[in-house]
Short mmCIF file of C-alpha atoms in Angstrom, two decimals:
data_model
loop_
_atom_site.label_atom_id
_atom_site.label_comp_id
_atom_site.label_asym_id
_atom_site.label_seq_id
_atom_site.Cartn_x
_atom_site.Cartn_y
_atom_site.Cartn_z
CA UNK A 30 -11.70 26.61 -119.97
CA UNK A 31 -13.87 29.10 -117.83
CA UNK A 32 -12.59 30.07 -114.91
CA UNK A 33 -15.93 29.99 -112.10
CA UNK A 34 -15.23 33.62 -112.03
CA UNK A 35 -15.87 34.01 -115.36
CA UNK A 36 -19.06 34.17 -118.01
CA UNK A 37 -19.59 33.09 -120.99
CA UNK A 38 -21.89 35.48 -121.74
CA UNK A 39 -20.41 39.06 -121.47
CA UNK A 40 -21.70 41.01 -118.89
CA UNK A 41 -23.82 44.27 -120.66
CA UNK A 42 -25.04 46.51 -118.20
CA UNK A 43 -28.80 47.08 -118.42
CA UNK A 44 -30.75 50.14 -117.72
CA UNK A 45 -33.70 49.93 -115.90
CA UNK A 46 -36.20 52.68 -115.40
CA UNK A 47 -36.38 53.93 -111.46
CA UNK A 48 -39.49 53.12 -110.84
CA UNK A 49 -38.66 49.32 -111.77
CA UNK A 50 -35.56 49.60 -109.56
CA UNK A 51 -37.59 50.72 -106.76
CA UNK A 52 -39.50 47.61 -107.30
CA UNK A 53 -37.10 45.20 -107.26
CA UNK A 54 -35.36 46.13 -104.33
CA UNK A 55 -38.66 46.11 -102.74
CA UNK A 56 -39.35 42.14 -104.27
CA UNK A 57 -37.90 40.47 -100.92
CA UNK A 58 -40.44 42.71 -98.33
CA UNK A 59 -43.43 42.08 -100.51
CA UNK A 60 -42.71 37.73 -100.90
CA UNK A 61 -42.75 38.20 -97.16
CA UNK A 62 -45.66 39.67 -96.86
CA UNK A 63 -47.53 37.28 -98.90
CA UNK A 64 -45.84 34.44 -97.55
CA UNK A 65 -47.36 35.49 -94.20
CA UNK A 66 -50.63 36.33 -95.66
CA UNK A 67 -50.53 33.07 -97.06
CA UNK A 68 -49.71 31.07 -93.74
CA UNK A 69 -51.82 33.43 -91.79
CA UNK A 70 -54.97 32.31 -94.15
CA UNK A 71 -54.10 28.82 -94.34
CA UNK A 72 -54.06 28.88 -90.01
CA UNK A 73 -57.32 30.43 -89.71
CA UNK A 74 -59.15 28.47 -92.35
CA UNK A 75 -58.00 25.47 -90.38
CA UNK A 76 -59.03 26.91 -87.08
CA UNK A 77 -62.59 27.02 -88.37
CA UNK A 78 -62.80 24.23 -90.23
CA UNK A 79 -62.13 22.52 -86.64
CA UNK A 80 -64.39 24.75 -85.15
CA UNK A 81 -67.05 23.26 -88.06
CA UNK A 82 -66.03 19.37 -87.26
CA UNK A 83 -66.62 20.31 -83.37
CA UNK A 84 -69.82 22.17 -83.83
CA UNK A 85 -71.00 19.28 -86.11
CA UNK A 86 -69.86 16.54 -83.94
CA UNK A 87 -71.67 18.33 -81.22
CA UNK A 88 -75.18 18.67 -82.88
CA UNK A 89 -74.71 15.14 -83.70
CA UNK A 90 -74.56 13.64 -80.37
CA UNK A 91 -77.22 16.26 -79.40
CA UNK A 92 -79.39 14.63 -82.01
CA UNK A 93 -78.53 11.21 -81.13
CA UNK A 94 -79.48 11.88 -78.17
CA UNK A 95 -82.51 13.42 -78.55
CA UNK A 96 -83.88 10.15 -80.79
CA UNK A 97 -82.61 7.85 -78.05
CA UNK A 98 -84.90 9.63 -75.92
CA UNK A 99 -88.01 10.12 -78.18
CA UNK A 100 -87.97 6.28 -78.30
CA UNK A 101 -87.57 5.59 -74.67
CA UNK A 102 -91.07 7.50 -74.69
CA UNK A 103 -92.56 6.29 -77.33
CA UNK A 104 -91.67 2.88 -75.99
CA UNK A 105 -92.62 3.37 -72.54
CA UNK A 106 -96.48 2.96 -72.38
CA UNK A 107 -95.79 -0.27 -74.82
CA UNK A 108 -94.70 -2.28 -71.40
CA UNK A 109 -97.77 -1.34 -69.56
CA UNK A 110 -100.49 -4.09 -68.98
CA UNK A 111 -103.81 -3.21 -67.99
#
């Protein structure tokens, strides 16, 4: 039976060059990084895509508007008798 200490695989040691070494210990800093590079693009692309909906719900009820008006005039001299 194998102890949980144990492996069933022998354990070789591996040589690895420096430079690879160097960037493996620097693995954990750089998924942080991108993990907040990540977040931080995923906030501000929903910022403005609010900022879009807002802008667009504003020009809507400006254009809404705008019509309601337009045929308020063009109704108005339709109620005039001579």
């Amino acid at each position: 039976m194998n102890n949980s200490n144990e492996h069933f695989f022998p354990m070789e040691q591996i040589e690895v060059s420096p430079s690879l070494h160097e960037k493996l210990l620097q693995a954990p800093q750089q998924a942080k990084r991108l993990k907040r590079r990540t977040t931080t693009f995923i906030i501000a692309t929903f910022v403005c895509v609010m900022l879009n909906l807002a802008f667009f719900s504003a020009q809507q009820e400006k254009l809404a508007e705008e019509q309601l008006l337009e045929t308020q005039y063009a109704n108005f001299g339709s109620n005039l008798s001579i």
